[in-house]
PDB file of C-alpha atoms and ligand atoms in Angstrom:
ATOM      1  CA  MET A  29      -4.421 174.322  45.541  1.00 95.00           C
ATOM      2  CA  ILE A  30      -3.911 171.361  43.250  1.00 97.00           C
ATOM      3  CA  ARG A  31      -0.763 169.470  44.191  1.00 97.00           C
ATOM      4  CA  GLU A  32       1.518 167.398  42.036  1.00 96.00           C
ATOM      5  CA  ILE A  33       0.912 163.649  42.226  1.00 97.00           C
ATOM      6  CA  ARG A  34       3.962 161.588  43.112  1.00 97.00           C
ATOM      7  CA  LEU A  35       4.386 158.594  40.847  1.00 97.00           C
ATOM      8  CA  TYR A  36       5.499 155.000  41.310  1.00 97.00           C
ATOM      9  CA  GLY A  37       9.212 154.944  42.052  1.00 97.00           C
ATOM     10  CA  ASP A  38       9.072 158.020  44.308  1.00 98.00           C
ATOM     11  CA  ALA A  39      10.489 157.075  47.733  1.00 98.00           C
ATOM     12  CA  VAL A  40       7.742 158.941  49.613  1.00 98.00           C
ATOM     13  CA  LEU A  41       5.216 156.346  48.420  1.00 98.00           C
ATOM     14  CA  ARG A  42       7.186 153.641  50.250  1.00 98.00           C
ATOM     15  CA  ARG A  43       7.467 155.386  53.615  1.00 98.00           C
ATOM     16  CA  THR A  44       5.187 154.692  56.559  1.00 98.00           C
ATOM     17  CA  ALA A  45       3.206 157.866  57.105  1.00 98.00           C
ATOM     18  CA  LYS A  46       3.572 159.619  60.455  1.00 98.00           C
ATOM     19  CA  PRO A  47       0.491 159.823  62.690  1.00 98.00           C
ATOM     20  CA  ILE A  48      -0.985 163.292  63.107  1.00 98.00           C
ATOM     21  CA  SER A  49      -0.894 164.481  66.733  1.00 97.00           C
ATOM     22  CA  ASP A  50      -2.170 167.999  66.168  1.00 96.00           C
ATOM     23  CA  ILE A  51      -4.680 169.013  63.522  1.00 97.00           C
ATOM     24  CA  SER A  52      -2.905 172.230  62.668  1.00 98.00           C
ATOM     25  CA  GLU A  53      -3.839 174.762  60.003  1.00 98.00           C
ATOM     26  CA  GLU A  54      -1.272 173.069  57.821  1.00 97.00           C
ATOM     27  CA  VAL A  55      -3.081 169.728  58.146  1.00 98.00           C
ATOM     28  CA  VAL A  56      -6.416 171.388  57.336  1.00 98.00           C
ATOM     29  CA  ARG A  57      -4.872 172.996  54.259  1.00 98.00           C
ATOM     30  CA  LEU A  58      -3.335 169.691  53.206  1.00 98.00           C
ATOM     31  CA  ALA A  59      -6.754 167.975  53.453  1.00 98.00           C
ATOM     32  CA  GLU A  60      -8.312 170.754  51.345  1.00 97.00           C
ATOM     33  CA  ASP A  61      -5.567 170.581  48.748  1.00 98.00           C
ATOM     34  CA  MET A  62      -5.804 166.799  48.591  1.00 98.00           C
ATOM     35  CA  THR A  63      -9.573 166.973  48.092  1.00 97.00           C
ATOM     36  CA  GLU A  64      -9.143 169.539  45.323  1.00 96.00           C
ATOM     37  CA  THR A  65      -6.412 167.452  43.700  1.00 97.00           C
ATOM     38  CA  MET A  66      -8.503 164.270  43.906  1.00 96.00           C
ATOM     39  CA  PHE A  67     -11.490 165.985  42.246  1.00 95.00           C
ATOM     40  CA  ALA A  68      -9.321 167.573  39.558  1.00 95.00           C
ATOM     41  CA  ARG A  69      -7.922 164.168  38.674  1.00 94.00           C
ATOM     42  CA  ARG A  70     -11.299 162.394  38.893  1.00 93.00           C
ATOM     43  CA  GLY A  71     -10.048 160.090  41.614  1.00 95.00           C
ATOM     44  CA  ILE A  72     -12.144 158.542  44.383  1.00 96.00           C
ATOM     45  CA  GLY A  73      -9.374 158.468  46.967  1.00 98.00           C
ATOM     46  CA  LEU A  74      -6.026 160.088  47.672  1.00 98.00           C
ATOM     47  CA  ALA A  75      -3.482 159.573  50.435  1.00 98.00           C
ATOM     48  CA  ALA A  76      -1.055 162.256  51.648  1.00 98.00           C
ATOM     49  CA  PRO A  77       2.110 160.433  50.467  1.00 98.00           C
ATOM     50  CA  GLN A  78       0.719 160.738  46.931  1.00 98.00           C
ATOM     51  CA  VAL A  79       1.205 164.485  47.182  1.00 98.00           C
ATOM     52  CA  GLY A  80       4.583 164.092  48.844  1.00 98.00           C
ATOM     53  CA  GLU A  81       3.523 164.347  52.495  1.00 98.00           C
ATOM     54  CA  SER A  82       4.400 161.369  54.672  1.00 98.00           C
ATOM     55  CA  THR A  83       1.552 161.978  57.075  1.00 98.00           C
ATOM     56  CA  SER A  84      -1.389 159.798  58.059  1.00 98.00           C
ATOM     57  CA  LEU A  85      -4.166 161.516  56.135  1.00 98.00           C
ATOM     58  CA  ALA A  86      -6.387 160.339  53.299  1.00 98.00           C
ATOM     59  CA  VAL A  87      -9.454 161.648  51.505  1.00 98.00           C
ATOM     60  CA  VAL A  88     -12.159 159.505  49.933  1.00 98.00           C
ATOM     61  CA  ASP A  89     -15.164 160.529  47.845  1.00 97.00           C
ATOM     62  CA  LEU A  90     -17.014 158.037  45.687  1.00 94.00           C
ATOM     63  CA  SER A  91     -19.079 160.849  44.125  1.00 90.00           C
ATOM     64  CA  LEU A  92     -15.972 162.265  42.354  1.00 83.00           C
ATOM     65  CA  GLY A  93     -16.941 165.592  43.861  1.00 79.00           C
ATOM     66  CA  ASP A  94     -20.293 165.654  42.089  1.00 82.00           C
ATOM     67  CA  GLU A  95     -22.191 165.577  45.394  1.00 83.00           C
ATOM     68  CA  LYS A  96     -21.273 168.231  47.912  1.00 81.00           C
ATOM     69  CA  GLY A  97     -20.274 167.238  51.410  1.00 80.00           C
ATOM     70  CA  ARG A  98     -19.543 163.597  50.625  1.00 89.00           C
ATOM     71  CA  THR A  99     -15.792 163.761  51.172  1.00 95.00           C
ATOM     72  CA  LEU A 100     -14.518 161.579  53.954  1.00 97.00           C
ATOM     73  CA  VAL A 101     -11.346 162.916  55.558  1.00 98.00           C
ATOM     74  CA  LEU A 102      -9.516 160.132  57.374  1.00 98.00           C
ATOM     75  CA  ILE A 103      -6.875 161.143  59.893  1.00 98.00           C
ATOM     76  CA  ASN A 104      -4.789 158.344  61.419  1.00 98.00           C
ATOM     77  CA  PRO A 105      -7.105 155.668  59.977  1.00 98.00           C
ATOM     78  CA  GLU A 106      -6.760 152.219  61.461  1.00 98.00           C
ATOM     79  CA  VAL A 107      -8.478 149.090  60.217  1.00 98.00           C
ATOM     80  CA  VAL A 108     -10.077 147.378  63.213  1.00 98.00           C
ATOM     81  CA  GLY A 109     -12.070 144.680  61.450  1.00 98.00           C
ATOM     82  CA  GLN A 110     -12.503 143.066  58.081  1.00 97.00           C
ATOM     83  CA  GLU A 111     -14.691 140.389  56.571  1.00 98.00           C
ATOM     84  CA  GLY A 112     -15.219 138.506  53.335  1.00 98.00           C
ATOM     85  CA  GLU A 113     -13.333 138.755  50.092  1.00 97.00           C
ATOM     86  CA  TRP A 114     -13.968 140.082  46.588  1.00 97.00           C
ATOM     87  CA  THR A 115     -12.033 140.915  43.514  1.00 98.00           C
ATOM     88  CA  TYR A 116     -12.328 144.178  41.595  1.00 97.00           C
ATOM     89  CA  GLU A 117     -10.222 146.195  39.202  1.00 97.00           C
ATOM     90  CA  GLU A 118      -8.146 148.952  40.784  1.00 97.00           C
ATOM     91  CA  GLY A 119      -6.070 151.791  39.525  1.00 97.00           C
ATOM     92  CA  CYS A 120      -4.078 154.481  41.283  1.00 97.00           C
ATOM     93  CA  LEU A 121      -3.282 158.102  40.427  1.00 97.00           C
ATOM     94  CA  SER A 122       0.348 157.310  41.312  1.00 97.00           C
ATOM     95  CA  ILE A 123       0.493 154.408  38.844  1.00 97.00           C
ATOM     96  CA  PRO A 124      -0.836 155.825  35.550  1.00 95.00           C
ATOM     97  CA  GLU A 125      -2.145 153.497  32.850  1.00 93.00           C
ATOM     98  CA  VAL A 126      -2.058 150.433  35.106  1.00 96.00           C
ATOM     99  CA  ARG A 127      -5.218 148.673  36.203  1.00 96.00           C
ATOM    100  CA  ALA A 128      -5.533 145.205  37.673  1.00 97.00           C
ATOM    101  CA  ASP A 129      -7.848 142.973  39.659  1.00 97.00           C
ATOM    102  CA  VAL A 130      -7.085 143.047  43.374  1.00 98.00           C
ATOM    103  CA  VAL A 131      -8.496 140.756  46.054  1.00 97.00           C
ATOM    104  CA  ARG A 132      -9.577 142.615  49.190  1.00 98.00           C
ATOM    105  CA  PRO A 133     -11.963 142.174  52.111  1.00 98.00           C
ATOM    106  CA  LYS A 134     -15.589 142.944  51.271  1.00 98.00           C
ATOM    107  CA  LYS A 135     -16.300 144.730  54.530  1.00 98.00           C
ATOM    108  CA  VAL A 136     -14.111 146.805  56.739  1.00 98.00           C
ATOM    109  CA  ALA A 137     -14.345 148.629  60.059  1.00 98.00           C
ATOM    110  CA  VAL A 138     -12.067 151.628  60.333  1.00 98.00           C
ATOM    111  CA  ARG A 139     -11.297 154.023  63.185  1.00 98.00           C
ATOM    112  CA  PHE A 140     -10.144 157.518  62.380  1.00 98.00           C
ATOM    113  CA  LEU A 141     -10.348 161.166  63.368  1.00 98.00           C
ATOM    114  CA  ASP A 142     -12.201 163.673  61.233  1.00 97.00           C
ATOM    115  CA  ILE A 143     -10.808 167.104  60.389  1.00 97.00           C
ATOM    116  CA  ASP A 144     -12.206 168.505  63.660  1.00 97.00           C
ATOM    117  CA  GLY A 145     -10.435 165.797  65.652  1.00 97.00           C
ATOM    118  CA  ASN A 146     -13.589 163.832  66.458  1.00 97.00           C
ATOM    119  CA  PRO A 147     -13.113 160.055  66.626  1.00 98.00           C
ATOM    120  CA  HIS A 148     -15.235 157.826  64.399  1.00 98.00           C
ATOM    121  CA  GLU A 149     -15.641 154.155  63.740  1.00 98.00           C
ATOM    122  CA  LEU A 150     -17.069 153.481  60.303  1.00 98.00           C
ATOM    123  CA  GLU A 151     -18.221 150.218  58.819  1.00 98.00           C
ATOM    124  CA  ALA A 152     -18.010 150.164  55.047  1.00 98.00           C
ATOM    125  CA  GLU A 153     -18.478 147.595  52.343  1.00 97.00           C
ATOM    126  CA  ASP A 154     -17.905 147.044  48.641  1.00 97.00           C
ATOM    127  CA  LEU A 155     -16.307 149.971  46.809  1.00 97.00           C
ATOM    128  CA  LEU A 156     -16.089 152.259  49.846  1.00 97.00           C
ATOM    129  CA  ALA A 157     -14.348 149.512  51.849  1.00 98.00           C
ATOM    130  CA  ARG A 158     -11.982 148.918  48.945  1.00 98.00           C
ATOM    131  CA  VAL A 159     -11.013 152.566  48.558  1.00 98.00           C
ATOM    132  CA  ILE A 160     -10.445 152.945  52.306  1.00 98.00           C
ATOM    133  CA  LEU A 161      -8.223 149.837  52.313  1.00 98.00           C
ATOM    134  CA  HIS A 162      -6.330 151.102  49.242  1.00 98.00           C
ATOM    135  CA  GLU A 163      -5.682 154.451  50.993  1.00 98.00           C
ATOM    136  CA  VAL A 164      -4.728 152.835  54.331  1.00 98.00           C
ATOM    137  CA  ASP A 165      -2.236 150.740  52.352  1.00 98.00           C
ATOM    138  CA  HIS A 166      -0.713 153.955  50.941  1.00 98.00           C
ATOM    139  CA  LEU A 167      -0.153 155.176  54.503  1.00 98.00           C
ATOM    140  CA  LYS A 168       1.877 152.023  55.152  1.00 98.00           C
ATOM    141  CA  GLY A 169       3.917 152.389  51.976  1.00 98.00           C
ATOM    142  CA  VAL A 170       1.974 149.627  50.222  1.00 98.00           C
ATOM    143  CA  LEU A 171       0.716 149.999  46.633  1.00 98.00           C
ATOM    144  CA  PHE A 172      -2.027 147.966  44.986  1.00 98.00           C
ATOM    145  CA  VAL A 173       0.460 146.343  42.610  1.00 98.00           C
ATOM    146  CA  ASP A 174       2.149 144.787  45.682  1.00 97.00           C
ATOM    147  CA  ARG A 175      -1.053 142.825  46.248  1.00 97.00           C
ATOM    148  CA  LEU A 176      -1.070 141.177  42.825  1.00 97.00           C
ATOM    149  CA  PRO A 177      -0.014 137.586  42.197  1.00 96.00           C
ATOM    150  CA  PRO A 178       3.725 137.306  41.311  1.00 95.00           C
ATOM    151  CA  LEU A 179       3.053 136.451  37.664  1.00 95.00           C
ATOM    152  CA  LYS A 180       0.822 139.476  37.131  1.00 96.00           C
ATOM    153  CA  ARG A 181       3.415 141.680  38.837  1.00 95.00           C
ATOM    154  CA  GLN A 182       6.052 140.339  36.520  1.00 96.00           C
ATOM    155  CA  ILE A 183       3.935 141.177  33.489  1.00 96.00           C
ATOM    156  CA  LEU A 184       3.481 144.733  34.753  1.00 96.00           C
ATOM    157  CA  ARG A 185       7.139 145.178  35.655  1.00 96.00           C
ATOM    158  CA  PRO A 186       8.305 146.862  32.407  1.00 96.00           C
ATOM    159  CA  LYS A 187       5.444 149.350  32.650  1.00 96.00           C
ATOM    160  CA  LEU A 188       6.211 150.085  36.307  1.00 97.00           C
ATOM    161  CA  LEU A 189       9.870 150.651  35.478  1.00 96.00           C
ATOM    162  CA  LYS A 190       8.843 153.102  32.763  1.00 96.00           C
ATOM    163  CA  ILE A 191       6.716 155.022  35.247  1.00 96.00           C
ATOM    164  CA  ALA A 192       9.619 155.035  37.729  1.00 95.00           C
ATOM    165  CA  LYS A 193      11.897 156.433  35.029  1.00 94.00           C
ATOM    166  CA  GLY A 194       9.421 159.210  34.286  1.00 92.00           C
ATOM    167  CA  GLU A 195       8.618 157.903  30.824  1.00 91.00           C
ATOM    168  CA  ILE A 196       4.890 157.734  31.504  1.00 85.00           C
ATOM    169  CA  PRO A 197       3.407 161.026  32.642  1.00 80.00           C
ATOM    170  CA  SER A 198       0.570 161.461  35.112  1.00 79.00           C
ATOM    171  CA  GLU A 199      -2.832 160.866  33.588  1.00 70.00           C
ATOM    172  CA  ARG A 200      -4.811 164.014  32.970  1.00 59.00           C
TER     173      ARG A 200
HETATM  174 ZN1   ZN B  12      -3.538 154.767  45.099  1.00 90.95          ZN
END
């Protein structure tokens, strides 16, 4: 089921997501719905708070759903290492019509559980590392615009306020 995307200004996006202690049917369904929603919106990552669930779950798929079986389901992801730095333009399904260059580590090591509860430690770099870091940020209530230099944030402020007021709809 495709779920509604919560937009900038929604309090759920600012909460710290709760760790998952039991991978219940509800969690499995949430992961499926999030994957479906991400594909429908042509996103490459989605975190549970973006669909209104303050729970530590994110999905990532750089193939946009074009390649089967590529979706990474991250339960309770934790960054355990990072290296380097690079700048790249980011956007977010929760912040329509806003894109900006964000500095992030080039490589990342992340620990997480998969949907079957198996623990993994994954090393990723470039775009995959970036998307994972963007989603882990969501689970801490952090949005990519928080990582911009103050001046850039100030320039975006009117647009962000418009989104918060519901004057800019979700991108289709
Ligand atoms: Zn996002």
